[in-house]
PDB file of C-alpha atoms and ligand atoms in Angstrom:
ATOM      1  CA  MET T   8      -3.001   2.869  13.756  1.00  0.00           C
ATOM      2  CA  SER T   9      -5.782   3.663  11.365  1.00  0.00           C
ATOM      3  CA  ARG T  10      -5.566   2.179   7.920  1.00  0.00           C
ATOM      4  CA  LYS T  11      -7.949   3.208   5.162  1.00  0.00           C
ATOM      5  CA  LYS T  12     -10.098   0.226   4.264  1.00  0.00           C
ATOM      6  CA  ILE T  13      -9.884  -1.213   0.771  1.00  0.00           C
ATOM      7  CA  ILE T  14     -12.630  -3.269  -0.853  1.00  0.00           C
ATOM      8  CA  ALA T  15     -11.841  -4.901  -4.199  1.00  0.00           C
ATOM      9  CA  GLY T  16     -14.162  -6.937  -6.388  1.00  0.00           C
ATOM     10  CA  ASN T  17     -12.545  -9.949  -8.027  1.00  0.00           C
ATOM     11  CA  TRP T  18     -14.884 -10.775 -10.881  1.00  0.00           C
ATOM     12  CA  LYS T  19     -12.856 -13.891 -11.796  1.00  0.00           C
ATOM     13  CA  MET T  20     -13.844 -15.450 -15.145  1.00  0.00           C
ATOM     14  CA  ASN T  21     -17.263 -13.808 -15.247  1.00  0.00           C
ATOM     15  CA  THR T  22     -18.840 -11.145 -17.468  1.00  0.00           C
ATOM     16  CA  THR T  23     -18.904 -10.559 -21.202  1.00  0.00           C
ATOM     17  CA  VAL T  24     -17.901  -7.073 -22.231  1.00  0.00           C
ATOM     18  CA  GLU T  25     -21.514  -5.843 -22.141  1.00  0.00           C
ATOM     19  CA  GLU T  26     -22.101  -7.394 -18.735  1.00  0.00           C
ATOM     20  CA  ALA T  27     -18.849  -5.961 -17.406  1.00  0.00           C
ATOM     21  CA  ALA T  28     -19.632  -2.446 -18.600  1.00  0.00           C
ATOM     22  CA  ALA T  29     -23.134  -2.633 -17.118  1.00  0.00           C
ATOM     23  CA  LEU T  30     -21.885  -3.974 -13.779  1.00  0.00           C
ATOM     24  CA  ALA T  31     -19.131  -1.356 -13.623  1.00  0.00           C
ATOM     25  CA  LYS T  32     -21.648   1.425 -14.316  1.00  0.00           C
ATOM     26  CA  ASP T  33     -23.873   0.064 -11.553  1.00  0.00           C
ATOM     27  CA  VAL T  34     -20.931  -0.121  -9.150  1.00  0.00           C
ATOM     28  CA  ALA T  35     -19.911   3.444  -9.991  1.00  0.00           C
ATOM     29  CA  ALA T  36     -23.501   4.571  -9.440  1.00  0.00           C
ATOM     30  CA  VAL T  37     -23.743   3.059  -5.950  1.00  0.00           C
ATOM     31  CA  VAL T  38     -20.230   3.538  -4.546  1.00  0.00           C
ATOM     32  CA  GLY T  39     -18.522   5.858  -7.037  1.00  0.00           C
ATOM     33  CA  SER T  40     -18.497   8.800  -4.659  1.00  0.00           C
ATOM     34  CA  VAL T  41     -17.275   6.896  -1.602  1.00  0.00           C
ATOM     35  CA  SER T  42     -14.012   8.445  -0.441  1.00  0.00           C
ATOM     36  CA  ASP T  43     -13.397   7.040   3.036  1.00  0.00           C
ATOM     37  CA  VAL T  44     -12.847   3.536   1.606  1.00  0.00           C
ATOM     38  CA  ASP T  45     -10.683   2.632  -1.403  1.00  0.00           C
ATOM     39  CA  VAL T  46     -12.809   0.729  -3.912  1.00  0.00           C
ATOM     40  CA  ALA T  47     -11.598  -1.272  -6.906  1.00  0.00           C
ATOM     41  CA  VAL T  48     -13.048  -3.688  -9.444  1.00  0.00           C
ATOM     42  CA  CYS T  49     -10.982  -6.382 -11.148  1.00  0.00           C
ATOM     43  CA  PRO T  50     -12.688  -7.635 -14.314  1.00  0.00           C
ATOM     44  CA  PRO T  51     -11.210 -10.135 -16.795  1.00  0.00           C
ATOM     45  CA  TYR T  52      -8.440  -8.684 -18.978  1.00  0.00           C
ATOM     46  CA  VAL T  53     -10.601  -8.366 -22.084  1.00  0.00           C
ATOM     47  CA  ASN T  54     -13.070  -6.162 -20.207  1.00  0.00           C
ATOM     48  CA  LEU T  55     -10.584  -3.813 -18.565  1.00  0.00           C
ATOM     49  CA  MET T  56     -10.918  -1.068 -21.144  1.00  0.00           C
ATOM     50  CA  ALA T  57     -14.708  -1.132 -21.155  1.00  0.00           C
ATOM     51  CA  VAL T  58     -14.728  -1.012 -17.366  1.00  0.00           C
ATOM     52  CA  ALA T  59     -12.171   1.814 -17.347  1.00  0.00           C
ATOM     53  CA  GLU T  60     -14.590   3.805 -19.481  1.00  0.00           C
ATOM     54  CA  ALA T  61     -17.604   2.899 -17.320  1.00  0.00           C
ATOM     55  CA  ILE T  62     -15.966   4.004 -14.031  1.00  0.00           C
ATOM     56  CA  LYS T  63     -14.388   7.154 -15.450  1.00  0.00           C
ATOM     57  CA  GLY T  64     -15.028  10.171 -13.220  1.00  0.00           C
ATOM     58  CA  SER T  65     -15.853   8.020 -10.192  1.00  0.00           C
ATOM     59  CA  ASN T  66     -13.618   7.067  -7.258  1.00  0.00           C
ATOM     60  CA  VAL T  67     -13.696   3.402  -8.295  1.00  0.00           C
ATOM     61  CA  LYS T  68     -10.258   2.162  -9.360  1.00  0.00           C
ATOM     62  CA  LEU T  69      -9.396  -0.490 -11.907  1.00  0.00           C
ATOM     63  CA  GLY T  70      -7.609  -3.723 -11.032  1.00  0.00           C
ATOM     64  CA  ALA T  71      -6.405  -6.735 -13.018  1.00  0.00           C
ATOM     65  CA  GLN T  72      -6.544 -10.354 -11.867  1.00  0.00           C
ATOM     66  CA  ASP T  73      -2.994 -11.332 -12.791  1.00  0.00           C
ATOM     67  CA  VAL T  74       0.068 -10.124 -14.690  1.00  0.00           C
ATOM     68  CA  HIS T  75       3.193 -11.622 -16.183  1.00  0.00           C
ATOM     69  CA  TRP T  76       6.601 -10.619 -14.830  1.00  0.00           C
ATOM     70  CA  GLU T  77       8.429 -10.303 -18.142  1.00  0.00           C
ATOM     71  CA  ALA T  78       8.343  -6.934 -19.885  1.00  0.00           C
ATOM     72  CA  LYS T  79       7.551  -8.190 -23.397  1.00  0.00           C
ATOM     73  CA  GLY T  80       8.291 -10.881 -25.923  1.00  0.00           C
ATOM     74  CA  ALA T  81       7.427 -14.469 -26.758  1.00  0.00           C
ATOM     75  CA  PHE T  82       5.082 -15.311 -23.881  1.00  0.00           C
ATOM     76  CA  THR T  83       1.901 -16.323 -25.653  1.00  0.00           C
ATOM     77  CA  GLY T  84      -1.213 -15.626 -23.651  1.00  0.00           C
ATOM     78  CA  LYS T  85       0.455 -13.326 -21.144  1.00  0.00           C
ATOM     79  CA  VAL T  86      -0.092  -9.649 -20.356  1.00  0.00           C
ATOM     80  CA  SER T  87       2.625  -7.307 -19.070  1.00  0.00           C
ATOM     81  CA  CYS T  88       2.624  -4.626 -16.395  1.00  0.00           C
ATOM     82  CA  ALA T  89       3.182  -1.908 -18.998  1.00  0.00           C
ATOM     83  CA  MET T  90       0.105  -3.064 -20.925  1.00  0.00           C
ATOM     84  CA  LEU T  91      -2.016  -2.864 -17.790  1.00  0.00           C
ATOM     85  CA  LYS T  92      -0.569   0.491 -16.824  1.00  0.00           C
ATOM     86  CA  SER T  93      -1.253   1.887 -20.289  1.00  0.00           C
ATOM     87  CA  ILE T  94      -4.999   1.311 -19.938  1.00  0.00           C
ATOM     88  CA  GLY T  95      -5.361   2.824 -16.498  1.00  0.00           C
ATOM     89  CA  VAL T  96      -5.005  -0.187 -14.210  1.00  0.00           C
ATOM     90  CA  THR T  97      -4.092   0.715 -10.603  1.00  0.00           C
ATOM     91  CA  TYR T  98      -4.136  -2.622  -8.720  1.00  0.00           C
ATOM     92  CA  VAL T  99      -3.164  -6.131  -9.702  1.00  0.00           C
ATOM     93  CA  ILE T 100      -4.167  -9.295  -7.861  1.00  0.00           C
ATOM     94  CA  ILE T 101      -1.159 -11.604  -7.566  1.00  0.00           C
ATOM     95  CA  GLY T 102      -1.026 -15.183  -6.307  1.00  0.00           C
ATOM     96  CA  HIS T 103      -4.744 -15.819  -6.005  1.00  0.00           C
ATOM     97  CA  SER T 104      -5.362 -19.320  -4.666  1.00  0.00           C
ATOM     98  CA  GLU T 105      -7.011 -20.322  -7.956  1.00  0.00           C
ATOM     99  CA  GLN T 106      -3.812 -19.351  -9.758  1.00  0.00           C
ATOM    100  CA  ARG T 107      -1.838 -21.372  -7.232  1.00  0.00           C
ATOM    101  CA  GLN T 108      -4.217 -24.343  -7.393  1.00  0.00           C
ATOM    102  CA  TYR T 109      -4.888 -24.613 -11.130  1.00  0.00           C
ATOM    103  CA  PHE T 110      -2.194 -22.678 -12.961  1.00  0.00           C
ATOM    104  CA  GLY T 111       1.085 -23.458 -11.281  1.00  0.00           C
ATOM    105  CA  GLU T 112       1.545 -20.231  -9.341  1.00  0.00           C
ATOM    106  CA  THR T 113       4.276 -20.560  -6.724  1.00  0.00           C
ATOM    107  CA  ASN T 114       5.692 -18.244  -4.078  1.00  0.00           C
ATOM    108  CA  GLU T 115       8.552 -17.622  -6.497  1.00  0.00           C
ATOM    109  CA  THR T 116       6.280 -16.523  -9.374  1.00  0.00           C
ATOM    110  CA  VAL T 117       4.284 -14.405  -6.931  1.00  0.00           C
ATOM    111  CA  ASN T 118       7.542 -12.703  -5.979  1.00  0.00           C
ATOM    112  CA  LYS T 119       8.525 -12.078  -9.609  1.00  0.00           C
ATOM    113  CA  LYS T 120       5.110 -10.652 -10.428  1.00  0.00           C
ATOM    114  CA  THR T 121       5.070  -8.470  -7.313  1.00  0.00           C
ATOM    115  CA  LYS T 122       8.483  -7.014  -8.135  1.00  0.00           C
ATOM    116  CA  ALA T 123       7.499  -6.383 -11.756  1.00  0.00           C
ATOM    117  CA  ALA T 124       4.239  -4.728 -10.709  1.00  0.00           C
ATOM    118  CA  LEU T 125       5.994  -2.446  -8.219  1.00  0.00           C
ATOM    119  CA  ALA T 126       8.610  -1.491 -10.806  1.00  0.00           C
ATOM    120  CA  ALA T 127       5.759  -0.469 -13.107  1.00  0.00           C
ATOM    121  CA  SER T 128       3.975   1.498 -10.362  1.00  0.00           C
ATOM    122  CA  LEU T 129       1.086  -0.946 -10.185  1.00  0.00           C
ATOM    123  CA  LEU T 130      -0.164  -1.697  -6.667  1.00  0.00           C
ATOM    124  CA  PRO T 131      -0.020  -5.436  -5.920  1.00  0.00           C
ATOM    125  CA  ILE T 132      -2.706  -7.261  -3.965  1.00  0.00           C
ATOM    126  CA  VAL T 133      -0.682 -10.259  -2.813  1.00  0.00           C
ATOM    127  CA  CYS T 134      -2.886 -13.231  -1.901  1.00  0.00           C
ATOM    128  CA  VAL T 135      -2.039 -15.804   0.742  1.00  0.00           C
ATOM    129  CA  GLY T 136      -4.047 -18.436   2.558  1.00  0.00           C
ATOM    130  CA  GLU T 137      -4.155 -22.053   3.647  1.00  0.00           C
ATOM    131  CA  THR T 138      -6.236 -24.970   2.391  1.00  0.00           C
ATOM    132  CA  LEU T 139      -8.511 -26.938   4.709  1.00  0.00           C
ATOM    133  CA  ASP T 140      -6.047 -29.845   4.776  1.00  0.00           C
ATOM    134  CA  GLU T 141      -3.223 -27.505   5.727  1.00  0.00           C
ATOM    135  CA  ARG T 142      -5.320 -25.935   8.494  1.00  0.00           C
ATOM    136  CA  ASN T 143      -6.476 -29.288   9.837  1.00  0.00           C
ATOM    137  CA  GLY T 144      -2.953 -30.676   9.610  1.00  0.00           C
ATOM    138  CA  GLY T 145      -1.544 -27.885  11.760  1.00  0.00           C
ATOM    139  CA  LYS T 146       0.438 -26.441   8.844  1.00  0.00           C
ATOM    140  CA  MET T 147      -1.431 -23.173   8.541  1.00  0.00           C
ATOM    141  CA  ASP T 148       1.223 -20.942  10.093  1.00  0.00           C
ATOM    142  CA  ALA T 149       4.064 -22.531   8.132  1.00  0.00           C
ATOM    143  CA  VAL T 150       2.173 -22.209   4.832  1.00  0.00           C
ATOM    144  CA  ILE T 151       1.277 -18.560   5.383  1.00  0.00           C
ATOM    145  CA  ASP T 152       4.767 -17.776   6.628  1.00  0.00           C
ATOM    146  CA  ALA T 153       6.299 -19.248   3.457  1.00  0.00           C
ATOM    147  CA  GLN T 154       3.796 -17.444   1.228  1.00  0.00           C
ATOM    148  CA  VAL T 155       4.418 -14.050   2.837  1.00  0.00           C
ATOM    149  CA  ARG T 156       8.229 -14.391   3.040  1.00  0.00           C
ATOM    150  CA  GLY T 157       8.422 -15.907  -0.436  1.00  0.00           C
ATOM    151  CA  GLY T 158       6.119 -13.361  -2.013  1.00  0.00           C
ATOM    152  CA  PHE T 159       7.958 -10.394  -0.491  1.00  0.00           C
ATOM    153  CA  GLU T 160      11.520 -11.672  -0.794  1.00  0.00           C
ATOM    154  CA  GLY T 161      13.949  -8.949  -1.824  1.00  0.00           C
ATOM    155  CA  ILE T 162      11.313  -6.214  -1.702  1.00  0.00           C
ATOM    156  CA  SER T 163      12.168  -3.015   0.171  1.00  0.00           C
ATOM    157  CA  ALA T 164      10.074  -1.695   3.035  1.00  0.00           C
ATOM    158  CA  ALA T 165       9.187   1.351   0.935  1.00  0.00           C
ATOM    159  CA  ASP T 166       7.820  -0.901  -1.824  1.00  0.00           C
ATOM    160  CA  ALA T 167       6.111  -3.272   0.601  1.00  0.00           C
ATOM    161  CA  ALA T 168       4.205  -0.299   1.994  1.00  0.00           C
ATOM    162  CA  LYS T 169       2.549   0.113  -1.424  1.00  0.00           C
ATOM    163  CA  CYS T 170       1.224  -3.446  -1.372  1.00  0.00           C
ATOM    164  CA  VAL T 171      -2.009  -4.856  -0.060  1.00  0.00           C
ATOM    165  CA  VAL T 172      -2.063  -8.399   1.321  1.00  0.00           C
ATOM    166  CA  ALA T 173      -5.197 -10.492   0.925  1.00  0.00           C
ATOM    167  CA  TYR T 174      -5.706 -13.308   3.414  1.00  0.00           C
ATOM    168  CA  GLU T 175      -7.981 -15.809   1.724  1.00  0.00           C
ATOM    169  CA  PRO T 176      -8.400 -19.152   3.455  1.00  0.00           C
ATOM    170  CA  VAL T 177      -8.972 -21.489   0.507  1.00  0.00           C
ATOM    171  CA  TRP T 178     -11.737 -23.355   2.349  1.00  0.00           C
ATOM    172  CA  ALA T 179     -13.765 -20.149   2.546  1.00  0.00           C
ATOM    173  CA  ILE T 180     -13.534 -19.139  -1.113  1.00  0.00           C
ATOM    174  CA  GLY T 181     -16.770 -19.532  -3.040  1.00  0.00           C
ATOM    175  CA  THR T 182     -17.989 -22.071  -0.492  1.00  0.00           C
ATOM    176  CA  GLY T 183     -20.356 -19.923   1.539  1.00  0.00           C
ATOM    177  CA  VAL T 184     -18.241 -20.821   4.582  1.00  0.00           C
ATOM    178  CA  THR T 185     -16.696 -17.684   6.017  1.00  0.00           C
ATOM    179  CA  ALA T 186     -13.848 -17.592   8.502  1.00  0.00           C
ATOM    180  CA  THR T 187     -15.210 -16.250  11.748  1.00  0.00           C
ATOM    181  CA  SER T 188     -14.160 -12.706  12.470  1.00  0.00           C
ATOM    182  CA  ALA T 189     -11.888 -14.065  15.213  1.00  0.00           C
ATOM    183  CA  GLN T 190     -10.251 -16.607  12.882  1.00  0.00           C
ATOM    184  CA  ALA T 191      -9.718 -13.944  10.231  1.00  0.00           C
ATOM    185  CA  ASN T 192      -8.268 -11.446  12.685  1.00  0.00           C
ATOM    186  CA  GLU T 193      -5.959 -14.037  14.205  1.00  0.00           C
ATOM    187  CA  ALA T 194      -4.544 -14.834  10.752  1.00  0.00           C
ATOM    188  CA  HIS T 195      -4.195 -11.133   9.936  1.00  0.00           C
ATOM    189  CA  ILE T 196      -2.309 -10.496  13.168  1.00  0.00           C
ATOM    190  CA  PHE T 197      -0.019 -13.407  12.320  1.00  0.00           C
ATOM    191  CA  ILE T 198       0.602 -11.982   8.828  1.00  0.00           C
ATOM    192  CA  ARG T 199       1.339  -8.553  10.289  1.00  0.00           C
ATOM    193  CA  LYS T 200       3.821 -10.146  12.681  1.00  0.00           C
ATOM    194  CA  ILE T 201       5.705 -11.625   9.704  1.00  0.00           C
ATOM    195  CA  LEU T 202       5.548  -8.276   7.898  1.00  0.00           C
ATOM    196  CA  THR T 203       6.939  -6.639  11.044  1.00  0.00           C
ATOM    197  CA  GLU T 204       9.876  -9.051  11.059  1.00  0.00           C
ATOM    198  CA  LEU T 205      10.509  -8.341   7.386  1.00  0.00           C
ATOM    199  CA  PHE T 206       9.946  -4.599   7.199  1.00  0.00           C
ATOM    200  CA  GLY T 207       9.752  -3.197  10.732  1.00  0.00           C
ATOM    201  CA  LYS T 208       6.725  -2.172  12.737  1.00  0.00           C
ATOM    202  CA  GLU T 209       6.167   1.212  11.144  1.00  0.00           C
ATOM    203  CA  THR T 210       5.830  -0.249   7.649  1.00  0.00           C
ATOM    204  CA  ALA T 211       3.930  -3.352   8.763  1.00  0.00           C
ATOM    205  CA  ASP T 212       1.404  -1.156  10.535  1.00  0.00           C
ATOM    206  CA  THR T 213       0.633   0.698   7.302  1.00  0.00           C
ATOM    207  CA  ILE T 214       0.159  -2.387   5.074  1.00  0.00           C
ATOM    208  CA  ARG T 215      -3.491  -3.170   4.557  1.00  0.00           C
ATOM    209  CA  ILE T 216      -4.586  -6.776   4.932  1.00  0.00           C
ATOM    210  CA  GLN T 217      -7.841  -7.698   3.241  1.00  0.00           C
ATOM    211  CA  TYR T 218      -9.933 -10.707   4.116  1.00  0.00           C
ATOM    212  CA  GLY T 219     -11.391 -12.768   1.280  1.00  0.00           C
ATOM    213  CA  GLY T 220     -13.653 -15.803   1.258  1.00  0.00           C
ATOM    214  CA  SER T 221     -17.438 -15.638   1.135  1.00  0.00           C
ATOM    215  CA  MET T 222     -17.533 -12.063   2.403  1.00  0.00           C
ATOM    216  CA  LYS T 223     -21.076 -10.745   2.020  1.00  0.00           C
ATOM    217  CA  PRO T 224     -23.131  -7.723   3.065  1.00  0.00           C
ATOM    218  CA  ASP T 225     -24.414  -9.594   6.119  1.00  0.00           C
ATOM    219  CA  ASN T 226     -20.990 -10.572   7.489  1.00  0.00           C
ATOM    220  CA  ALA T 227     -18.904  -7.631   6.232  1.00  0.00           C
ATOM    221  CA  LYS T 228     -19.582  -5.300   9.117  1.00  0.00           C
ATOM    222  CA  GLU T 229     -18.359  -7.721  11.740  1.00  0.00           C
ATOM    223  CA  LEU T 230     -15.285  -8.807   9.765  1.00  0.00           C
ATOM    224  CA  LEU T 231     -14.361  -5.207   8.959  1.00  0.00           C
ATOM    225  CA  SER T 232     -14.715  -4.186  12.604  1.00  0.00           C
ATOM    226  CA  MET T 233     -11.765  -6.386  13.612  1.00  0.00           C
ATOM    227  CA  SER T 234      -8.499  -4.676  14.531  1.00  0.00           C
ATOM    228  CA  ASP T 235      -6.418  -6.091  11.679  1.00  0.00           C
ATOM    229  CA  VAL T 236      -9.006  -6.625   8.935  1.00  0.00           C
ATOM    230  CA  ASP T 237      -8.453  -3.686   6.623  1.00  0.00           C
ATOM    231  CA  GLY T 238     -10.782  -4.536   3.801  1.00  0.00           C
ATOM    232  CA  GLY T 239     -12.083  -7.312   1.622  1.00  0.00           C
ATOM    233  CA  LEU T 240     -11.347  -9.113  -1.620  1.00  0.00           C
ATOM    234  CA  ILE T 241     -14.774 -10.051  -2.845  1.00  0.00           C
ATOM    235  CA  GLY T 242     -15.625 -12.765  -5.359  1.00  0.00           C
ATOM    236  CA  GLY T 243     -19.242 -13.857  -5.711  1.00  0.00           C
ATOM    237  CA  ALA T 244     -20.764 -10.863  -3.964  1.00  0.00           C
ATOM    238  CA  ALA T 245     -18.882  -8.479  -6.275  1.00  0.00           C
ATOM    239  CA  LEU T 246     -20.976  -9.592  -9.233  1.00  0.00           C
ATOM    240  CA  LYS T 247     -24.033  -7.720  -7.992  1.00  0.00           C
ATOM    241  CA  ALA T 248     -23.583  -3.986  -7.476  1.00  0.00           C
ATOM    242  CA  SER T 249     -26.014  -3.804  -4.553  1.00  0.00           C
ATOM    243  CA  ASP T 250     -24.231  -6.634  -2.694  1.00  0.00           C
ATOM    244  CA  PHE T 251     -20.847  -5.067  -3.404  1.00  0.00           C
ATOM    245  CA  ALA T 252     -22.129  -1.731  -2.129  1.00  0.00           C
ATOM    246  CA  GLY T 253     -23.393  -3.470   1.000  1.00  0.00           C
ATOM    247  CA  ILE T 254     -19.816  -4.548   1.713  1.00  0.00           C
ATOM    248  CA  VAL T 255     -18.218  -1.185   0.887  1.00  0.00           C
ATOM    249  CA  GLN T 256     -20.675   0.491   3.237  1.00  0.00           C
ATOM    250  CA  PRO T 257     -21.952  -2.273   5.511  1.00  0.00           C
ATOM    251  CA  LYS T 258     -24.994  -1.629   7.660  1.00  0.00           C
TER     252      LYS T 258
HETATM  253  P1  PGA C 329     -15.615 -15.404  -2.797  1.00  0.00           P
HETATM  254  O1  PGA C 329     -14.180 -15.255  -3.503  1.00  0.00           O
HETATM  255  O2  PGA C 329     -15.956 -14.064  -2.224  1.00  0.00           O
HETATM  256  O3  PGA C 329     -16.556 -15.813  -3.909  1.00  0.00           O
HETATM  257  O4  PGA C 329     -15.479 -16.445  -1.754  1.00  0.00           O
HETATM  258  C1  PGA C 329     -13.169 -14.478  -2.942  1.00  0.00           C
HETATM  259  C2  PGA C 329     -11.924 -14.573  -3.787  1.00  0.00           C
HETATM  260  O5  PGA C 329     -11.581 -15.658  -4.272  1.00  0.00           O
HETATM  261  O6  PGA C 329     -11.237 -13.549  -4.027  1.00  0.00           O
END
């Protein structure tokens, strides 16, 4: 089964509008004509429009870092799917571990956001992953199982096929510690097994599973060569166009 790789840059809470536009231009210059890999950048909300302009005409797609599930109304501080769609957003990261850790994201809110995104024709990047304590305590499988089943509850196979899953072990995010390619692949195979139970083999085999957590140009090639690693969700290394390019097209 060959799945087209997908590399997405998660810029997190970095870049002013000028910095975002400049970085997006640089990214478009180095990987804007790549067509054998799907490439996306996910800047902060306030920079989405500037980045949309900067990547116009390139193959780089726009992603957001979060979304609210309600359509509109009295939800101060929140942004809806329709708002994102209206400015050209394609992907939306949902359930990032920082959202889970600091901002009360649960498997239930991940599920609501994923359903809302799909209904609005946004493509969800659903994040899952265990903490170091959970891994060391032997709870890794149970945690990931609950995150995948909870996040995808009530979603049809046809809709699930539009989603990307990002496996991001929390202990590897921003720490410089990367999961070994074997550890990453083992987790991805486990996630695909759950997806197979939920949606059947045909669908599960088409869903792309990204690895995230200190992915860099010098470890990307090995990680991306694994059977079930279908791309990367890149934090730190996405903030420099040349590093990002080195992951999109690793040497
Ligand atoms: P990192 O972040 O590449 O800086 O580890 C990845 C992520 O959190 O998406």
